[in-house]
Amino acid sequence: MRDYQSVADAVTEEIRSGGLRPGDRLPPQREFARRHGIANSTAARVYQELARRGLTVGEVGRGTFVRAASPATDPALTEPATTRIDLELNYPVVPEQSALLAEGLAGLLRPDALAEALRPAGTAALPAVQDSAADILAAGGWRPDPSRILFSGNGRQAIAAAIATVVPPGARLGVEELTYPVVKAIATRLGITLVPLPMDGEGLIPEAIEEAHATAPLHAVYVQPRLHNPLSLTMPEARAERLAAVLQNLCIPAVEDAIWSFLHNERPPLAAHAPEHTILIDSLSKRIAPGLTLGFVVAPAALSTDINTTLRASGSAPARFALEAAHRWQQDGTVAALVEAKQREAAVRQRIAARHLNGFAVQSDPRSYHCWWRLPHPWRADTFVAAAARHGIGVVPAAAFTVGDNHAPNAVRLGLATPQPDALSQALATLAELARSAPEDFVTD
């Protein structure tokens, strides 16, 4: 008769190969014993061994389930590194996140509710869902008209649809001189010319739009007024009002990227100042969870139909399950709880960065999950990125955010959200040590 270890090994391999997936329920022990030709007592020992290995979890009254894999531990900073600490991708996750989300989904998993949630959805969704979305997007005393809210599969689709709607192929789109890299890719795909617009310590300079438009017409402007990526700048109210006035005078729409604004939600968006000239874009992947993709578009009345058509034509409609989940999480307070938790976590991570990067030219905001680091001489961004990679750390060079032929600053962006705090601290200590050394100290044959 087979011993319990060999049977447990076989089940372990089935879990690791994907034959058994997280959440799958194992059969009752008596049935398991019959299938494998073992005694009931041996089956009990197999189940105990699987639980000891951390592969299964028992739930009273329900059975034994395959457990979701534990997050991989962050790598040690050895050289050469076989795994990486990721300071490139930037998705905030807090410890209480999964428990909060699971509790809010309980009602949605009833067969009748689930059947409804798995039906196809449109880009306008249901009025109740639009109302919840308006509450999610509310900031600084501003709340969008729920009827103006459209939905997409994710934030990138929403940005692409907004730009495609207001900027025809071959036309010009004004962007901040350092901009979200995805917008560069969208412009290339749509055949749009990006026009870099100067910034200062308060963000985009409104007069720069007037000057660029006088040279050749701009069809729209893409802007990140709150917690700009990568600079973490937030536009003061006076600057936002001036920008709104310029947009209105020139009759130019703005695509406002508000995806990081949940971390700074006491300030109203640009859409509050120029509602008929601003298309506000937001999403849930950073506010809620990386795997939950749902985009929001708050569209002016004059553009709503056209944007809706673009979303539908591009296959960018949202999943109804995501809509229903977001609605429930907003109603039961989960969204607010996660936002508060992620705001607190951002402050913790910024303190870690401030401790290790003290004395360097670092620009950020205590509410932000990223830092902009102007590197000390004689480091160049490309050599620093390469040196960091040799130590198993991924960072983003300034060139990723630079538009056109503009000279890329000698800087890198550090995303603080992904690693565990201890690994983040270790990575930043390593980067600080690199920056204090000469580049040739890290050149190898």
CSV table of C-alpha atoms in Angstrom, one decimal:
chain,number,residue,atom,x,y,z
A,1,MET,CA,0.0,0.0,0.0
A,2,ARG,CA,1.3,3.5,-0.8
A,3,ASP,CA,2.6,5.5,2.1
A,4,TYR,CA,1.1,8.9,2.9
A,5,GLN,CA,4.2,10.9,1.9
A,6,SER,CA,4.2,9.6,-1.7
A,7,VAL,CA,0.5,10.4,-2.0
A,8,ALA,CA,1.1,13.9,-0.6
A,9,ASP,CA,4.0,14.4,-3.0
A,10,ALA,CA,1.7,13.5,-5.9
A,11,VAL,CA,-1.0,15.9,-4.8
A,12,THR,CA,1.7,18.6,-4.2
A,13,GLU,CA,2.9,18.2,-7.8
A,14,GLU,CA,-0.7,18.4,-9.1
A,15,ILE,CA,-1.1,21.7,-7.2
A,16,ARG,CA,2.2,23.1,-8.5
A,17,SER,CA,1.5,22.1,-12.1
A,18,GLY,CA,-1.9,23.8,-12.0
A,19,GLY,CA,-4.0,20.7,-12.1
A,20,LEU,CA,-5.4,21.8,-8.8
A,21,ARG,CA,-6.0,25.5,-8.6
A,22,PRO,CA,-6.4,27.8,-5.6
A,23,GLY,CA,-9.9,27.5,-4.2
A,24,ASP,CA,-10.4,23.9,-5.6
A,25,ARG,CA,-12.0,21.7,-3.0
A,26,LEU,CA,-10.5,18.3,-2.3
A,27,PRO,CA,-12.9,15.3,-2.0
A,28,PRO,CA,-13.9,14.1,1.4
A,29,GLN,CA,-11.2,11.9,2.9
A,30,ARG,CA,-13.2,8.6,2.5
A,31,GLU,CA,-13.6,9.4,-1.2
A,32,PHE,CA,-10.0,10.4,-1.6
A,33,ALA,CA,-8.9,7.1,0.0
A,34,ARG,CA,-11.0,5.1,-2.5
A,35,ARG,CA,-9.6,7.0,-5.5
A,36,HIS,CA,-6.0,6.5,-4.4
A,37,GLY,CA,-6.4,2.9,-3.0
A,38,ILE,CA,-5.3,3.8,0.5
A,39,ALA,CA,-6.7,3.4,3.9
A,40,ASN,CA,-8.9,6.1,5.5
A,41,SER,CA,-6.3,6.7,8.1
A,42,THR,CA,-3.6,7.2,5.4
A,43,ALA,CA,-5.9,9.7,3.7
A,44,ALA,CA,-6.2,11.6,6.9
A,45,ARG,CA,-2.4,11.8,7.2
A,46,VAL,CA,-2.1,13.0,3.6
A,47,TYR,CA,-4.5,15.8,4.4
A,48,GLN,CA,-2.6,16.7,7.5
A,49,GLU,CA,0.7,16.7,5.5
A,50,LEU,CA,-0.8,19.0,2.8
A,51,ALA,CA,-1.9,21.4,5.5
A,52,ARG,CA,1.5,21.3,7.1
A,53,ARG,CA,3.1,22.2,3.8
A,54,GLY,CA,0.8,25.2,3.6
A,55,LEU,CA,-0.9,23.9,0.4
A,56,THR,CA,-4.4,23.4,1.7
A,57,VAL,CA,-6.7,24.9,4.3
A,58,GLY,CA,-9.6,23.3,6.1
A,59,GLU,CA,-12.9,25.1,6.6
A,60,VAL,CA,-15.3,23.7,9.2
A,61,GLY,CA,-18.5,22.4,7.6
A,62,ARG,CA,-17.2,23.0,4.1
A,63,GLY,CA,-14.2,20.8,3.5
A,64,THR,CA,-10.5,21.1,2.5
A,65,PHE,CA,-9.4,23.6,-0.2
A,66,VAL,CA,-6.3,24.3,-2.2
A,67,ARG,CA,-4.7,27.4,-0.7
A,68,ALA,CA,-3.6,30.4,-2.7
A,69,ALA,CA,0.1,30.5,-3.0
A,70,SER,CA,1.9,32.7,-0.5
A,71,PRO,CA,3.5,35.8,-2.0
A,72,ALA,CA,7.1,35.2,-3.0
A,73,THR,CA,9.5,36.6,-0.5
A,74,ASP,CA,11.5,39.6,-1.8
A,75,PRO,CA,15.0,38.6,-2.9
A,76,ALA,CA,18.1,39.3,-1.1
A,77,LEU,CA,20.3,41.9,-2.7
A,78,THR,CA,23.1,39.7,-3.8
A,79,GLU,CA,25.2,40.0,-7.0
A,80,PRO,CA,24.5,38.6,-9.5
A,81,ALA,CA,20.8,38.6,-8.7
A,82,THR,CA,18.5,35.9,-9.9
A,83,THR,CA,15.3,37.7,-8.8
A,84,ARG,CA,14.4,41.4,-8.7
A,85,ILE,CA,13.1,43.9,-6.3
A,86,ASP,CA,10.6,45.8,-8.4
A,87,LEU,CA,10.7,49.6,-8.1
A,88,GLU,CA,9.2,49.9,-11.6
A,89,LEU,CA,5.6,48.7,-11.4
A,90,ASN,CA,3.8,50.5,-8.7
A,91,TYR,CA,0.6,48.9,-7.3
A,92,PRO,CA,-0.2,49.5,-3.7
A,93,VAL,CA,-1.3,46.5,-1.6
A,94,VAL,CA,-2.0,46.6,2.1
A,95,PRO,CA,-2.2,43.6,4.5
A,96,GLU,CA,-5.9,43.9,5.2
A,97,GLN,CA,-6.8,44.2,1.5
A,98,SER,CA,-7.8,40.6,0.7
A,99,ALA,CA,-9.8,40.1,3.9
A,100,LEU,CA,-11.8,43.3,3.3
A,101,LEU,CA,-12.5,42.4,-0.4
A,102,ALA,CA,-13.5,38.9,0.4
A,103,GLU,CA,-16.0,40.0,3.0
A,104,GLY,CA,-17.6,42.4,0.6
A,105,LEU,CA,-17.9,39.7,-2.1
A,106,ALA,CA,-19.9,37.3,0.0
A,107,GLY,CA,-23.3,38.4,-1.1
A,108,LEU,CA,-22.2,38.5,-4.8
A,109,LEU,CA,-21.3,34.8,-4.7
A,110,ARG,CA,-24.9,33.6,-4.1
A,111,PRO,CA,-25.9,31.7,-7.3
A,112,ASP,CA,-28.6,34.2,-8.2
A,113,ALA,CA,-26.4,37.3,-7.7
A,114,LEU,CA,-23.5,35.7,-9.4
A,115,ALA,CA,-25.6,34.8,-12.4
A,116,GLU,CA,-26.6,38.4,-12.8
A,117,ALA,CA,-23.0,39.6,-12.3
A,118,LEU,CA,-21.7,37.3,-15.1
A,119,ARG,CA,-24.0,38.8,-17.7
A,120,PRO,CA,-22.6,41.2,-20.3
A,121,ALA,CA,-22.3,44.8,-19.3
A,122,GLY,CA,-22.5,48.0,-21.3
A,123,THR,CA,-20.2,51.1,-21.0
A,124,ALA,CA,-22.9,53.1,-19.1
A,125,ALA,CA,-23.9,50.4,-16.6
A,126,LEU,CA,-26.8,50.7,-14.2
A,127,PRO,CA,-27.9,53.9,-12.5
A,128,ALA,CA,-27.1,52.4,-9.1
A,129,VAL,CA,-23.6,51.5,-10.2
A,130,GLN,CA,-23.1,55.0,-11.7
A,131,ASP,CA,-24.2,56.5,-8.4
A,132,SER,CA,-21.7,54.4,-6.4
A,133,ALA,CA,-19.0,55.3,-9.0
A,134,ALA,CA,-19.8,59.0,-8.4
A,135,ASP,CA,-19.2,58.5,-4.7
A,136,ILE,CA,-15.9,56.7,-5.4
A,137,LEU,CA,-14.7,59.6,-7.6
A,138,ALA,CA,-15.9,62.4,-5.3
A,139,ALA,CA,-13.1,64.7,-4.0
A,140,GLY,CA,-12.7,68.0,-2.4
A,141,GLY,CA,-16.4,68.8,-2.3
A,142,TRP,CA,-16.9,67.8,-5.9
A,143,ARG,CA,-19.0,64.9,-7.0
A,144,PRO,CA,-19.6,64.1,-10.7
A,145,ASP,CA,-23.1,63.8,-12.2
A,146,PRO,CA,-23.6,60.0,-12.1
A,147,SER,CA,-25.3,60.1,-15.5
A,148,ARG,CA,-22.0,61.4,-17.0
A,149,ILE,CA,-20.0,58.4,-15.9
A,150,LEU,CA,-19.0,55.8,-18.5
A,151,PHE,CA,-17.0,52.6,-17.8
A,152,SER,CA,-14.2,50.7,-19.5
A,153,GLY,CA,-12.2,47.5,-18.8
A,154,ASN,CA,-9.4,49.5,-17.3
A,155,GLY,CA,-7.9,53.0,-17.0
A,156,ARG,CA,-5.6,52.6,-20.0
A,157,GLN,CA,-8.6,51.8,-22.2
A,158,ALA,CA,-10.4,54.9,-20.8
A,159,ILE,CA,-7.4,57.1,-21.6
A,160,ALA,CA,-7.0,55.7,-25.1
A,161,ALA,CA,-10.7,56.1,-25.8
A,162,ALA,CA,-10.8,59.7,-24.6
A,163,ILE,CA,-7.7,60.7,-26.6
A,164,ALA,CA,-9.0,58.8,-29.7
A,165,THR,CA,-12.3,60.7,-29.5
A,166,VAL,CA,-10.9,64.2,-29.2
A,167,VAL,CA,-7.6,64.0,-31.2
A,168,PRO,CA,-7.8,62.8,-34.9
A,169,PRO,CA,-4.9,61.0,-36.5
A,170,GLY,CA,-2.1,63.4,-37.5
A,171,ALA,CA,-3.3,66.0,-35.0
A,172,ARG,CA,-1.5,67.4,-31.9
A,173,LEU,CA,-2.0,66.5,-28.3
A,174,GLY,CA,-0.3,68.7,-25.6
A,175,VAL,CA,1.2,66.8,-22.7
A,176,GLU,CA,3.4,67.7,-19.7
A,177,GLU,CA,7.0,67.6,-20.6
A,178,LEU,CA,7.3,64.5,-18.4
A,179,THR,CA,4.3,62.3,-19.0
A,180,TYR,CA,2.8,58.9,-18.4
A,181,PRO,CA,4.6,56.4,-20.7
A,182,VAL,CA,1.4,54.7,-21.8
A,183,VAL,CA,0.3,57.9,-23.4
A,184,LYS,CA,3.3,57.9,-25.6
A,185,ALA,CA,2.4,54.4,-26.8
A,186,ILE,CA,-1.2,55.4,-27.3
A,187,ALA,CA,-0.2,58.4,-29.4
A,188,THR,CA,2.1,56.2,-31.6
A,189,ARG,CA,-0.7,53.7,-32.2
A,190,LEU,CA,-3.2,56.5,-33.1
A,191,GLY,CA,-0.8,58.5,-35.2
A,192,ILE,CA,-1.0,61.5,-32.9
A,193,THR,CA,1.9,64.0,-32.4
A,194,LEU,CA,2.7,64.7,-28.8
A,195,VAL,CA,3.7,68.3,-27.9
A,196,PRO,CA,5.7,68.6,-24.7
A,197,LEU,CA,4.5,71.5,-22.5
A,198,PRO,CA,6.8,73.1,-19.9
A,199,MET,CA,6.2,72.6,-16.2
A,200,ASP,CA,7.3,74.4,-13.0
A,201,GLY,CA,7.0,73.6,-9.3
A,202,GLU,CA,3.1,73.9,-9.6
A,203,GLY,CA,2.7,71.6,-12.5
A,204,LEU,CA,1.7,72.3,-16.1
A,205,ILE,CA,2.1,76.0,-17.1
A,206,PRO,CA,-1.2,77.2,-18.6
A,207,GLU,CA,0.5,79.9,-20.7
A,208,ALA,CA,2.5,77.1,-22.4
A,209,ILE,CA,-0.7,75.8,-23.9
A,210,GLU,CA,-1.5,79.2,-25.4
A,211,GLU,CA,2.0,79.4,-26.9
A,212,ALA,CA,1.9,75.9,-28.3
A,213,HIS,CA,-1.6,76.4,-29.7
A,214,ALA,CA,-0.6,79.7,-31.4
A,215,THR,CA,2.2,77.8,-33.2
A,216,ALA,CA,-0.1,75.1,-34.5
A,217,PRO,CA,-3.5,74.1,-33.1
A,218,LEU,CA,-3.7,71.7,-30.2
A,219,HIS,CA,-6.7,69.4,-30.3
A,220,ALA,CA,-6.5,68.5,-26.6
A,221,VAL,CA,-4.3,68.4,-23.6
A,222,TYR,CA,-3.5,65.4,-21.4
A,223,VAL,CA,-2.6,66.4,-17.8
A,224,GLN,CA,-2.1,64.9,-14.3
A,225,PRO,CA,-3.0,67.7,-11.9
A,226,ARG,CA,-2.9,65.7,-8.7
A,227,LEU,CA,0.1,63.6,-7.7
A,228,HIS,CA,1.7,63.7,-11.1
A,229,ASN,CA,3.6,60.6,-12.3
A,230,PRO,CA,6.6,60.8,-12.0
A,231,LEU,CA,7.0,64.1,-10.2
A,232,SER,CA,4.3,63.8,-7.5
A,233,LEU,CA,3.3,67.4,-8.1
A,234,THR,CA,-0.2,68.6,-7.2
A,235,MET,CA,-1.5,71.7,-8.9
A,236,PRO,CA,-2.6,74.5,-6.5
A,237,GLU,CA,-6.2,75.7,-6.8
A,238,ALA,CA,-5.1,79.0,-8.4
A,239,ARG,CA,-3.1,77.2,-11.1
A,240,ALA,CA,-6.0,74.8,-11.8
A,241,GLU,CA,-8.4,77.8,-12.2
A,242,ARG,CA,-6.0,79.5,-14.6
A,243,LEU,CA,-5.6,76.2,-16.6
A,244,ALA,CA,-9.4,75.9,-16.7
A,245,ALA,CA,-9.7,79.4,-18.0
A,246,VAL,CA,-7.2,78.7,-20.8
A,247,LEU,CA,-9.0,75.6,-21.8
A,248,GLN,CA,-12.3,77.4,-22.0
A,249,ASN,CA,-10.9,80.4,-23.9
A,250,LEU,CA,-9.2,78.2,-26.5
A,251,CYS,CA,-12.1,75.6,-26.6
A,252,ILE,CA,-9.6,72.8,-26.0
A,253,PRO,CA,-10.6,69.7,-24.0
A,254,ALA,CA,-8.4,68.3,-21.4
A,255,VAL,CA,-8.0,64.6,-20.6
A,256,GLU,CA,-7.4,64.6,-16.8
A,257,ASP,CA,-5.7,61.5,-15.5
A,258,ALA,CA,-6.9,61.2,-11.8
A,259,ILE,CA,-5.7,57.6,-11.2
A,260,TRP,CA,-3.4,58.5,-8.3
A,261,SER,CA,-5.7,61.2,-6.9
A,262,PHE,CA,-7.3,58.9,-4.3
A,263,LEU,CA,-4.2,59.5,-2.2
A,264,HIS,CA,-4.9,63.3,-2.3
A,265,ASN,CA,-8.7,63.4,-2.4
A,266,GLU,CA,-9.2,66.6,-0.4
A,267,ARG,CA,-8.4,68.6,-3.5
A,268,PRO,CA,-11.1,68.9,-6.3
A,269,PRO,CA,-10.1,67.8,-9.8
A,270,LEU,CA,-9.6,70.0,-12.8
A,271,ALA,CA,-13.0,68.8,-13.9
A,272,ALA,CA,-14.6,70.8,-11.1
A,273,HIS,CA,-13.2,74.0,-12.6
A,274,ALA,CA,-13.9,73.2,-16.3
A,275,PRO,CA,-16.6,70.5,-16.4
A,276,GLU,CA,-17.5,71.0,-20.0
A,277,HIS,CA,-13.9,71.0,-21.2
A,278,THR,CA,-12.5,68.1,-19.1
A,279,ILE,CA,-12.7,64.4,-19.5
A,280,LEU,CA,-11.8,62.9,-16.2
A,281,ILE,CA,-10.2,59.4,-16.2
A,282,ASP,CA,-9.8,57.1,-13.1
A,283,SER,CA,-9.6,53.4,-12.3
A,284,LEU,CA,-9.7,50.9,-9.5
A,285,SER,CA,-6.4,48.9,-10.0
A,286,LYS,CA,-4.4,51.2,-7.6
A,287,ARG,CA,-7.3,52.2,-5.4
A,288,ILE,CA,-8.6,48.7,-4.8
A,289,ALA,CA,-6.3,45.9,-6.2
A,290,PRO,CA,-4.0,45.3,-9.1
A,291,GLY,CA,-6.1,42.5,-10.5
A,292,LEU,CA,-9.3,44.4,-10.5
A,293,THR,CA,-9.4,46.4,-13.7
A,294,LEU,CA,-12.2,48.9,-14.1
A,295,GLY,CA,-11.9,52.3,-15.7
A,296,PHE,CA,-14.1,55.4,-15.2
A,297,VAL,CA,-14.7,58.2,-17.7
A,298,VAL,CA,-16.5,61.3,-16.5
A,299,ALA,CA,-17.4,62.9,-19.9
A,300,PRO,CA,-18.8,66.3,-20.8
A,301,ALA,CA,-22.3,66.2,-22.3
A,302,ALA,CA,-21.0,67.2,-25.7
A,303,LEU,CA,-18.5,64.3,-25.8
A,304,SER,CA,-20.3,61.6,-24.0
A,305,THR,CA,-21.9,59.9,-27.0
A,306,ASP,CA,-18.7,60.0,-29.0
A,307,ILE,CA,-16.6,58.6,-26.2
A,308,ASN,CA,-19.2,55.9,-25.5
A,309,THR,CA,-19.1,54.9,-29.2
A,310,THR,CA,-15.3,54.7,-29.1
A,311,LEU,CA,-15.3,52.5,-26.0
A,312,ARG,CA,-17.8,50.1,-27.5
A,313,ALA,CA,-16.0,50.1,-30.9
A,314,SER,CA,-12.7,49.3,-29.4
A,315,GLY,CA,-14.0,46.4,-27.3
A,316,SER,CA,-13.3,48.3,-24.0
A,317,ALA,CA,-16.6,47.6,-22.2
A,318,PRO,CA,-16.1,46.5,-18.6
A,319,ALA,CA,-16.7,43.2,-17.0
A,320,ARG,CA,-20.1,43.2,-15.2
A,321,PHE,CA,-18.5,41.3,-12.3
A,322,ALA,CA,-16.1,44.2,-11.7
A,323,LEU,CA,-18.9,46.7,-11.8
A,324,GLU,CA,-21.0,44.8,-9.3
A,325,ALA,CA,-18.0,44.2,-7.0
A,326,ALA,CA,-17.1,47.9,-7.0
A,327,HIS,CA,-20.7,48.8,-6.3
A,328,ARG,CA,-20.8,46.5,-3.3
A,329,TRP,CA,-17.4,47.6,-2.0
A,330,GLN,CA,-18.4,51.2,-2.1
A,331,GLN,CA,-21.7,50.6,-0.4
A,332,ASP,CA,-20.3,48.6,2.5
A,333,GLY,CA,-17.3,51.0,3.1
A,334,THR,CA,-14.6,48.7,1.8
A,335,VAL,CA,-13.4,51.3,-0.7
A,336,ALA,CA,-13.1,54.0,1.9
A,337,ALA,CA,-11.3,51.6,4.3
A,338,LEU,CA,-8.8,50.6,1.6
A,339,VAL,CA,-8.2,54.2,0.5
A,340,GLU,CA,-7.4,55.2,4.1
A,341,ALA,CA,-5.1,52.2,4.6
A,342,LYS,CA,-3.2,52.9,1.4
A,343,GLN,CA,-2.9,56.6,2.3
A,344,ARG,CA,-1.3,55.5,5.6
A,345,GLU,CA,1.0,53.0,3.9
A,346,ALA,CA,2.2,55.7,1.4
A,347,ALA,CA,3.3,57.8,4.3
A,348,VAL,CA,5.2,54.9,5.8
A,349,ARG,CA,7.0,54.2,2.6
A,350,GLN,CA,7.8,57.8,2.0
A,351,ARG,CA,9.5,57.9,5.4
A,352,ILE,CA,11.6,54.9,4.5
A,353,ALA,CA,12.6,56.7,1.3
A,354,ALA,CA,13.4,59.9,3.1
A,355,ARG,CA,15.6,58.1,5.6
A,356,HIS,CA,17.7,56.3,3.0
A,357,LEU,CA,17.8,59.1,0.4
A,358,ASN,CA,18.4,62.0,2.7
A,359,GLY,CA,20.9,64.4,1.2
A,360,PHE,CA,20.1,63.5,-2.4
A,361,ALA,CA,18.0,65.6,-4.8
A,362,VAL,CA,14.7,63.7,-4.4
A,363,GLN,CA,11.3,65.1,-5.3
A,364,SER,CA,8.1,63.6,-4.0
A,365,ASP,CA,5.0,64.1,-1.8
A,366,PRO,CA,4.3,62.4,1.6
A,367,ARG,CA,1.1,61.0,0.0
A,368,SER,CA,2.7,59.6,-3.1
A,369,TYR,CA,3.9,56.1,-3.9
A,370,HIS,CA,6.8,57.2,-6.1
A,371,CYS,CA,9.9,59.4,-5.9
A,372,TRP,CA,11.8,61.4,-8.6
A,373,TRP,CA,15.5,61.2,-8.0
A,374,ARG,CA,17.9,63.5,-9.8
A,375,LEU,CA,21.1,61.6,-9.7
A,376,PRO,CA,24.4,63.0,-8.5
A,377,HIS,CA,27.3,63.6,-10.8
A,378,PRO,CA,28.9,61.6,-12.5
A,379,TRP,CA,26.0,59.1,-12.7
A,380,ARG,CA,23.9,59.0,-15.8
A,381,ALA,CA,20.4,57.5,-15.7
A,382,ASP,CA,21.3,54.7,-18.1
A,383,THR,CA,24.4,53.6,-16.2
A,384,PHE,CA,22.6,53.9,-12.9
A,385,VAL,CA,19.7,51.7,-14.1
A,386,ALA,CA,22.2,49.1,-15.3
A,387,ALA,CA,24.1,49.2,-12.0
A,388,ALA,CA,20.8,48.9,-10.0
A,389,ALA,CA,19.8,45.9,-12.2
A,390,ARG,CA,23.0,44.1,-11.4
A,391,HIS,CA,22.0,44.3,-7.8
A,392,GLY,CA,18.6,42.9,-8.5
A,393,ILE,CA,16.7,46.3,-8.4
A,394,GLY,CA,14.5,47.6,-11.2
A,395,VAL,CA,14.1,51.4,-11.5
A,396,VAL,CA,12.7,53.5,-14.4
A,397,PRO,CA,14.9,56.0,-16.2
A,398,ALA,CA,13.7,59.5,-17.0
A,399,ALA,CA,13.7,58.8,-20.7
A,400,ALA,CA,10.6,56.6,-20.2
A,401,PHE,CA,8.7,59.8,-19.3
A,402,THR,CA,10.3,62.2,-21.8
A,403,VAL,CA,8.4,63.3,-24.9
A,404,GLY,CA,9.9,63.5,-28.4
A,405,ASP,CA,13.4,64.9,-28.8
A,406,ASN,CA,13.3,66.5,-25.4
A,407,HIS,CA,16.5,65.9,-23.4
A,408,ALA,CA,15.8,63.4,-20.7
A,409,PRO,CA,16.8,64.6,-17.2
A,410,ASN,CA,19.5,62.8,-15.4
A,411,ALA,CA,17.0,61.1,-13.1
A,412,VAL,CA,15.1,57.9,-12.3
A,413,ARG,CA,11.7,57.2,-10.9
A,414,LEU,CA,11.4,54.9,-7.9
A,415,GLY,CA,8.1,53.1,-7.3
A,416,LEU,CA,7.7,52.5,-3.6
A,417,ALA,CA,4.5,50.4,-3.6
A,418,THR,CA,5.5,46.9,-4.7
A,419,PRO,CA,8.1,45.5,-2.3
A,420,GLN,CA,7.5,44.6,1.3
A,421,PRO,CA,8.7,47.4,3.6
A,422,ASP,CA,11.9,45.6,4.7
A,423,ALA,CA,12.8,44.8,1.2
A,424,LEU,CA,12.1,48.4,0.1
A,425,SER,CA,14.4,49.7,2.9
A,426,GLN,CA,17.1,47.3,1.8
A,427,ALA,CA,16.8,48.2,-1.8
A,428,LEU,CA,16.9,52.0,-1.2
A,429,ALA,CA,19.9,51.5,1.1
A,430,THR,CA,21.7,49.7,-1.8
A,431,LEU,CA,20.7,52.4,-4.3
A,432,ALA,CA,22.0,55.1,-2.0
A,433,GLU,CA,25.3,53.3,-1.6
A,434,LEU,CA,25.5,53.0,-5.4
A,435,ALA,CA,24.8,56.8,-5.9
A,436,ARG,CA,27.6,57.7,-3.4
A,437,SER,CA,30.1,55.6,-5.4
A,438,ALA,CA,31.7,56.3,-8.8
A,439,PRO,CA,30.1,54.4,-11.7
A,440,GLU,CA,33.4,52.7,-12.7
A,441,ASP,CA,33.4,51.0,-9.2
A,442,PHE,CA,30.6,48.8,-10.5
A,443,VAL,CA,31.9,47.9,-13.9
A,444,THR,CA,32.8,44.3,-14.4
A,445,ASP,CA,34.4,42.3,-17.3
